[in-house]
Tab-separated table of C-alpha atoms in Angstrom:
chain	number	residue	atom	x	y	z
A	1	MET	CA	-25.420	2.694	-46.043
A	2	LYS	CA	-25.840	6.071	-44.345
A	3	ILE	CA	-26.422	9.009	-46.672
A	4	ARG	CA	-26.332	12.416	-44.995
A	5	ALA	CA	-28.515	14.485	-47.273
A	6	LEU	CA	-31.739	16.426	-46.972
A	7	ALA	CA	-32.927	15.882	-50.537
A	8	VAL	CA	-35.476	13.102	-50.988
A	9	SER	CA	-36.749	11.290	-54.047
A	10	LEU	CA	-40.240	12.024	-55.358
A	11	THR	CA	-41.354	8.665	-54.015
A	12	ALA	CA	-40.023	9.441	-50.552
A	13	ALA	CA	-41.600	12.885	-50.621
A	14	ALA	CA	-44.963	11.314	-51.389
A	15	VAL	CA	-44.665	9.065	-48.379
A	16	LEU	CA	-43.777	11.990	-46.153
A	17	ALA	CA	-46.831	13.861	-47.373
A	18	ALA	CA	-49.044	10.834	-46.780
A	19	VAL	CA	-48.142	10.614	-43.127
A	20	GLY	CA	-47.810	14.358	-42.562
A	21	LEU	CA	-44.159	14.313	-41.498
A	22	SER	CA	-41.899	17.351	-41.317
A	23	LEU	CA	-38.146	17.210	-41.794
A	24	HIS	CA	-36.494	17.349	-38.388
A	25	ALA	CA	-35.101	14.269	-36.564
A	26	ALA	CA	-32.799	11.994	-38.561
A	27	MET	CA	-33.712	8.545	-39.877
A	28	ASP	CA	-31.218	6.516	-41.951
A	29	THR	CA	-32.809	4.701	-44.890
A	30	ASP	CA	-31.910	2.756	-48.021
A	31	VAL	CA	-34.072	-0.315	-47.853
A	32	GLN	CA	-36.245	-2.985	-49.493
A	33	VAL	CA	-38.673	-5.764	-48.620
A	34	GLU	CA	-37.023	-9.068	-49.483
A	35	ASP	CA	-39.603	-10.194	-52.013
A	36	GLY	CA	-39.630	-6.849	-53.870
A	37	GLY	CA	-42.427	-4.436	-54.639
A	38	GLY	CA	-41.481	-2.073	-51.833
A	39	LEU	CA	-40.768	1.614	-51.518
A	40	ARG	CA	-37.367	2.964	-52.462
A	41	ILE	CA	-35.952	5.666	-50.213
A	42	SER	CA	-32.246	6.332	-50.612
A	43	GLU	CA	-31.676	9.359	-48.409
A	44	ASP	CA	-31.258	10.223	-44.731
A	45	LEU	CA	-34.901	11.096	-44.052
A	46	GLN	CA	-35.827	13.291	-41.148
A	47	ALA	CA	-39.078	12.850	-39.261
A	48	ALA	CA	-40.594	15.071	-36.613
A	49	ASP	CA	-41.128	13.747	-33.074
A	50	LEU	CA	-40.819	9.979	-32.462
A	51	SER	CA	-41.016	10.143	-28.667
A	52	ARG	CA	-44.425	8.436	-28.462
A	53	ASP	CA	-45.571	5.082	-29.831
A	54	GLU	CA	-48.414	6.599	-31.845
A	55	TYR	CA	-45.953	8.989	-33.542
A	56	VAL	CA	-43.695	6.057	-34.419
A	57	ALA	CA	-46.676	4.155	-35.823
A	58	ALA	CA	-47.672	7.106	-38.009
A	59	ALA	CA	-44.140	7.642	-39.294
A	60	SER	CA	-43.530	3.963	-40.080
A	61	GLN	CA	-44.551	2.193	-43.255
A	62	HIS	CA	-44.468	-1.107	-41.372
A	63	VAL	CA	-44.498	-2.049	-37.673
A	64	PHE	CA	-44.085	-5.753	-36.911
A	65	HIS	CA	-43.102	-8.309	-34.281
A	66	GLY	CA	-40.488	-10.888	-35.167
A	67	THR	CA	-37.830	-13.261	-33.881
A	68	VAL	CA	-34.183	-12.873	-34.893
A	69	ILE	CA	-32.773	-16.011	-36.518
A	70	ARG	CA	-29.165	-14.922	-37.079
A	71	LYS	CA	-26.878	-12.049	-38.008
A	72	THR	CA	-26.186	-11.922	-41.743
A	73	GLY	CA	-23.865	-8.929	-42.090
A	74	GLU	CA	-22.067	-6.025	-40.461
A	75	GLN	CA	-20.350	-2.931	-41.880
A	76	HIS	CA	-18.734	0.211	-40.545
A	77	THR	CA	-20.258	3.304	-42.135
A	78	GLY	CA	-17.562	5.821	-41.224
A	79	GLY	CA	-14.475	6.505	-39.176
A	80	ASN	CA	-16.395	7.374	-36.024
A	81	GLY	CA	-17.399	3.826	-35.093
A	82	ASP	CA	-20.878	3.864	-36.667
A	83	LEU	CA	-21.920	0.301	-37.397
A	84	GLU	CA	-24.751	-1.248	-39.383
A	85	GLN	CA	-25.841	-4.815	-38.641
A	86	GLN	CA	-28.158	-7.009	-40.701
A	87	TRP	CA	-30.390	-9.658	-39.126
A	88	LEU	CA	-32.544	-12.410	-40.596
A	89	VAL	CA	-35.929	-12.077	-38.871
A	90	GLU	CA	-39.024	-14.301	-38.908
A	91	VAL	CA	-42.121	-12.083	-38.819
A	92	ASP	CA	-44.993	-13.422	-36.690
A	93	ARG	CA	-47.266	-10.377	-36.340
A	94	ALA	CA	-47.676	-7.292	-38.545
A	95	PHE	CA	-49.232	-4.397	-36.609
A	96	LYS	CA	-49.034	-2.070	-39.594
A	97	GLY	CA	-48.342	-2.997	-43.201
A	98	ASP	CA	-48.005	-6.473	-44.658
A	99	ALA	CA	-44.581	-7.673	-43.518
A	100	ARG	CA	-44.504	-11.475	-43.538
A	101	GLY	CA	-42.199	-14.451	-43.781
A	102	THR	CA	-38.445	-14.073	-43.342
A	103	ILE	CA	-36.872	-10.679	-43.993
A	104	THR	CA	-33.568	-8.870	-43.512
A	105	VAL	CA	-33.620	-6.070	-40.935
A	106	ASN	CA	-30.902	-3.426	-40.681
A	107	THR	CA	-30.080	-1.819	-37.312
A	108	THR	CA	-27.462	0.698	-36.210
A	109	ALA	CA	-24.944	0.555	-33.397
A	110	THR	CA	-21.520	1.883	-32.422
A	111	ASP	CA	-18.268	-0.053	-32.263
A	112	GLN	CA	-16.158	1.282	-29.386
A	113	ASP	CA	-12.937	-0.517	-28.454
A	114	GLY	CA	-14.329	-3.795	-29.764
A	115	ASP	CA	-17.610	-3.462	-27.860
A	116	ILE	CA	-20.807	-3.148	-29.878
A	117	ILE	CA	-23.166	-0.617	-28.287
A	118	PRO	CA	-26.773	-0.257	-29.552
A	119	ASP	CA	-28.258	3.129	-30.335
A	120	PRO	CA	-29.111	5.036	-27.114
A	121	GLY	CA	-32.292	3.605	-25.599
A	122	ALA	CA	-32.462	0.645	-27.989
A	123	PRO	CA	-32.029	-2.973	-26.834
A	124	ALA	CA	-29.143	-5.080	-28.070
A	125	VAL	CA	-30.340	-7.278	-30.931
A	126	GLU	CA	-29.499	-10.955	-30.409
A	127	PRO	CA	-30.353	-14.187	-32.272
A	128	GLY	CA	-33.230	-16.102	-30.689
A	129	LYS	CA	-34.828	-13.015	-29.167
A	130	SER	CA	-37.992	-11.188	-30.260
A	131	TYR	CA	-38.522	-7.503	-30.977
A	132	VAL	CA	-40.974	-5.021	-32.411
A	133	PHE	CA	-39.407	-3.251	-35.398
A	134	ALA	CA	-40.569	0.099	-36.811
A	135	GLY	CA	-39.337	1.695	-40.027
A	136	MET	CA	-39.651	1.489	-43.810
A	137	TRP	CA	-39.044	-0.709	-46.838
A	138	GLY	CA	-37.024	0.150	-49.919
A	139	GLU	CA	-35.593	-1.485	-53.040
A	140	ASP	CA	-31.811	-1.337	-52.655
A	141	PRO	CA	-30.125	-2.815	-50.668
A	142	ASP	CA	-32.358	-5.766	-49.956
A	143	ARG	CA	-33.379	-5.068	-46.349
A	144	TYR	CA	-35.737	-3.308	-43.948
A	145	GLU	CA	-34.406	-0.193	-42.194
A	146	THR	CA	-35.417	0.597	-38.634
A	147	TYR	CA	-35.629	4.049	-37.112
A	148	GLY	CA	-32.565	4.922	-35.052
A	149	GLY	CA	-32.372	5.447	-31.328
A	150	ALA	CA	-35.159	4.115	-29.136
A	151	ALA	CA	-37.871	4.476	-31.792
A	152	GLY	CA	-37.156	1.599	-34.170
A	153	VAL	CA	-36.327	-1.484	-32.063
A	154	HIS	CA	-38.281	-2.627	-28.973
A	155	ALA	CA	-37.555	-5.730	-26.897
A	156	SER	CA	-40.266	-8.375	-26.482
A	157	ASN	CA	-40.681	-11.527	-24.408
A	158	GLY	CA	-43.607	-12.587	-26.607
A	159	LEU	CA	-46.758	-10.998	-27.991
A	160	THR	CA	-48.935	-11.999	-25.039
A	161	GLN	CA	-46.301	-11.269	-22.386
A	162	PRO	CA	-46.018	-8.035	-20.349
A	163	ASP	CA	-44.126	-5.372	-22.276
A	164	PRO	CA	-40.514	-5.257	-20.995
A	165	GLU	CA	-39.834	-1.668	-22.088
A	166	THR	CA	-37.518	0.358	-19.856
A	167	GLY	CA	-36.514	4.009	-19.944
A	168	PRO	CA	-38.721	6.981	-20.959
A	169	ARG	CA	-41.382	4.789	-22.609
A	170	ALA	CA	-41.766	2.421	-19.663
A	171	ASP	CA	-44.724	4.210	-18.039
A	172	ARG	CA	-46.715	3.941	-21.266
A	173	ALA	CA	-45.888	0.252	-21.689
A	174	LYS	CA	-46.547	-1.038	-18.163
A	175	HIS	CA	-49.659	-3.133	-17.511
A	176	HIS	CA	-49.891	-3.931	-21.236
A	177	THR	CA	-48.770	-6.879	-23.302
A	178	VAL	CA	-46.562	-6.245	-26.305
A	179	GLU	CA	-49.503	-6.953	-28.615
A	180	GLN	CA	-51.814	-4.574	-26.738
A	181	ARG	CA	-49.243	-1.797	-26.723
A	182	TRP	CA	-48.524	-1.787	-30.437
A	183	SER	CA	-52.084	-2.522	-31.549
A	184	TRP	CA	-53.111	0.567	-29.603
A	185	ALA	CA	-50.283	2.633	-31.114
A	186	VAL	CA	-51.289	1.753	-34.684
A	187	GLU	CA	-54.983	2.320	-33.961
A	188	HIS	CA	-54.195	5.765	-32.539
A	189	ALA	CA	-51.372	6.633	-34.941
A	190	ARG	CA	-50.851	10.351	-35.506
A	191	PRO	CA	-47.905	12.448	-36.704
A	192	GLY	CA	-45.815	13.968	-33.948
A	193	PRO	CA	-45.670	17.725	-33.559
A	194	ASP	CA	-42.872	19.817	-34.983
A	195	THR	CA	-39.901	19.419	-32.632
A	196	ASP	CA	-39.817	23.145	-31.894
A	197	ALA	CA	-43.543	23.167	-31.120
A	198	ALA	CA	-43.617	20.051	-28.923
A	199	THR	CA	-44.364	20.578	-25.264
A	200	GLU	CA	-43.278	18.616	-22.227
A	201	ASP	CA	-46.898	17.812	-21.474
A	202	ASP	CA	-47.481	16.436	-24.984
A	203	ASN	CA	-44.436	14.172	-24.735
A	204	GLN	CA	-45.403	12.788	-21.332
A	205	SER	CA	-49.172	12.393	-21.584
A	206	GLY	CA	-50.986	9.240	-22.697
């Protein structure tokens, strides 16, 4: 469920402080790890700059690789075609955090004239395919929420296969396997700069 609000719970505020995030670029949340014991965030959080993998790794509570088993749900969140889809995912590699087993992952898309279009820059999620997911856990509803746009869902042909990323992140992903790319991102995780302070050179280097 999308909640357009800037207020955050004390728990969410603590997480933001821990990773040094400022409130700028939107992230929809309201999530939970399937076996409980996770973090509850029930607001539309806003992170700084998620244009680089290491910024995504710093902003995420969990980053993991998994294979989609099936779609378990789908809901419109407003009259503008916004769509949330839930997927049952088998986790096979946690790069950050302790995600494991089978979990429910929530992604966002748009429903236009009967066609489902992923967030700009994000791959279409399909059963049987693998992805790297980045985002956070919560307590209610019972699912894992990915970052929107190109930051939260990344296509994969397998952990040891060349990274298939296309678009703005492609230059950083080429010549690396999926496992190498995201292991490096977590090892070098750092908060992104304030959006207003970010420079073109900072966004393109690395």
